Amino acid sequence: MSDTSGWGPQGPRGQYGPYGPQGPYGPYGWNGWTPPPPPPKPGVIPLAPLGVDHILGGTFATMRRYAKPLFGTAVAAYGLVAVVMTAAAVLAYVSVRDHWRALSEPGGTFSWDDGRPVLIAFGVVWLLTLLATLAVNSFIQASCAATLHEAVLGRPATFGAIWRRAWSRTPSVMGVTVLLAVILLLPAATCVLLFVSFFVTVLTQSAVPFGLIFLLLLVVTPLAAWLYVLFAFAPAAASLETAGPLQALRRSVRLVRGAWWRIFGISLLAGMIVGAVSLAVRLPLQFAAPTPHPVDPGSSTSAVLLDQLRSQFGLYAVFTLVASFVTQLAASVFLPLVTAVLYIDQRIRKEGLAHTLAQAASTQGS
């Protein structure tokens, strides 16, 4: 079986697979008094319509059995981006070092002759950081889908194979990720406008701006959630079906249609799991934070700030940084995997993908 065989929009059995709505045992799963045999399970999930336990269990099983290609590609991608961004920041500082010193020296005044090069240099670094973050997040989503492709069939996956397959699909996933990011920015931008309108209301003593933005927030937030779930399968479709961004978006709409609330609920549950784990990691670190040095009334503001910063560095800072990175790494893998398993579940329910996967697994085993 090739990497993309059987993952297109139509499986060989059309709409109904061997364990779909009209399986081999009738609509109720029984043929007389004979119970149906369990569905085949060559990999991390059974090849049948999945429940929540199978979706979450398959996700955790994939993370456990395929930890090296999953987390290895993610760590390598984050590490590569960190090296590139550090080099870009160093180059930006070196290129405007004289202008920076002119602005930061004691008694110096701001001038556009010095400020413009600094703003342009670090603006370029910020833009490069934004693009690099978009690329690495898209790459990790593609690598999760590529790893799940092998995990469902019970086949081994190597770091090099996953890297190559994910890299080839990253541009298409990036196109989808941009749209999903814009959708998420809608309620965020509205919240910023609501915050600004509050101060306008206080200054002008007029509640009209605040009320209008609040009503806009009530409309934008449900709309953004609906669109985000509607297009949630697009990264998986772009990776597993080698679809372009627009084709992947259309595929996601067709697969989500009729199951929006179920997909929303399971995705929300996955997000709550990530939030609970992150909170469980952060709370002990917050309680273990070192006590800042007492403030001396005679000390200058800069000395006070320096003492406060020193109290937060050292071993505690190392533990905090490592814990934050591990939590972010796990979340960046867990959430795309849950979405990809949901995508396969909808393909099984609507297109009979279970039959295609069972044939591929049996061919692999023979």
mmCIF file of N, CA and C in Angstrom, residues 7 42 77 79 92 117 153 185 213 220 264 300 327 340:
data_model
loop_
_atom_site.group_PDB
_atom_site.id
_atom_site.type_symbol
_atom_site.label_atom_id
_atom_site.label_comp_id
_atom_site.label_asym_id
_atom_site.label_seq_id
_atom_site.Cartn_x
_atom_site.Cartn_y
_atom_site.Cartn_z
ATOM 1 N N TRP A 7 -6.814 6.669 1.056
ATOM 2 C CA TRP A 7 -7.133 7.787 1.926
ATOM 3 C C TRP A 7 -7.845 8.900 1.170
ATOM 4 N N PRO A 42 -5.695 -3.725 13.856
ATOM 5 C CA PRO A 42 -4.284 -3.948 13.547
ATOM 6 C C PRO A 42 -3.347 -2.960 14.222
ATOM 7 N N ALA A 77 11.997 20.199 15.237
ATOM 8 C CA ALA A 77 11.425 21.384 14.597
ATOM 9 C C ALA A 77 11.529 22.601 15.509
ATOM 10 N N GLY A 79 13.628 23.011 17.971
ATOM 11 C CA GLY A 79 15.037 23.345 18.122
ATOM 12 C C GLY A 79 15.584 24.102 16.934
ATOM 13 N N ALA A 92 20.231 41.019 14.012
ATOM 14 C CA ALA A 92 19.507 42.292 14.069
ATOM 15 C C ALA A 92 20.172 43.236 15.062
ATOM 16 N N PRO A 117 15.949 52.503 12.309
ATOM 17 C CA PRO A 117 16.644 51.244 12.023
ATOM 18 C C PRO A 117 16.378 50.171 13.078
ATOM 19 N N LEU A 153 -2.560 1.361 11.103
ATOM 20 C CA LEU A 153 -2.296 0.093 10.427
ATOM 21 C C LEU A 153 -1.325 -0.792 11.197
ATOM 22 N N LEU A 185 -8.588 34.566 15.684
ATOM 23 C CA LEU A 185 -8.287 35.965 15.986
ATOM 24 C C LEU A 185 -9.542 36.833 16.048
ATOM 25 N N ILE A 213 -19.848 46.783 21.026
ATOM 26 C CA ILE A 213 -18.767 45.796 20.947
ATOM 27 C C ILE A 213 -19.138 44.533 21.705
ATOM 28 N N VAL A 220 -19.704 37.125 17.372
ATOM 29 C CA VAL A 220 -18.462 36.645 16.767
ATOM 30 C C VAL A 220 -17.979 35.347 17.420
ATOM 31 N N PHE A 264 -17.301 18.880 18.301
ATOM 32 C CA PHE A 264 -17.049 19.989 19.213
ATOM 33 C C PHE A 264 -16.870 19.497 20.649
ATOM 34 N N SER A 300 17.019 52.324 44.704
ATOM 35 C CA SER A 300 16.468 52.886 43.472
ATOM 36 C C SER A 300 15.538 51.875 42.808
ATOM 37 N N THR A 327 5.212 20.599 28.684
ATOM 38 C CA THR A 327 3.758 20.743 28.588
ATOM 39 C C THR A 327 3.338 21.213 27.203
ATOM 40 N N ALA A 340 -7.035 14.196 14.327
ATOM 41 C CA ALA A 340 -6.798 13.240 13.242
ATOM 42 C C ALA A 340 -7.545 11.933 13.480
#
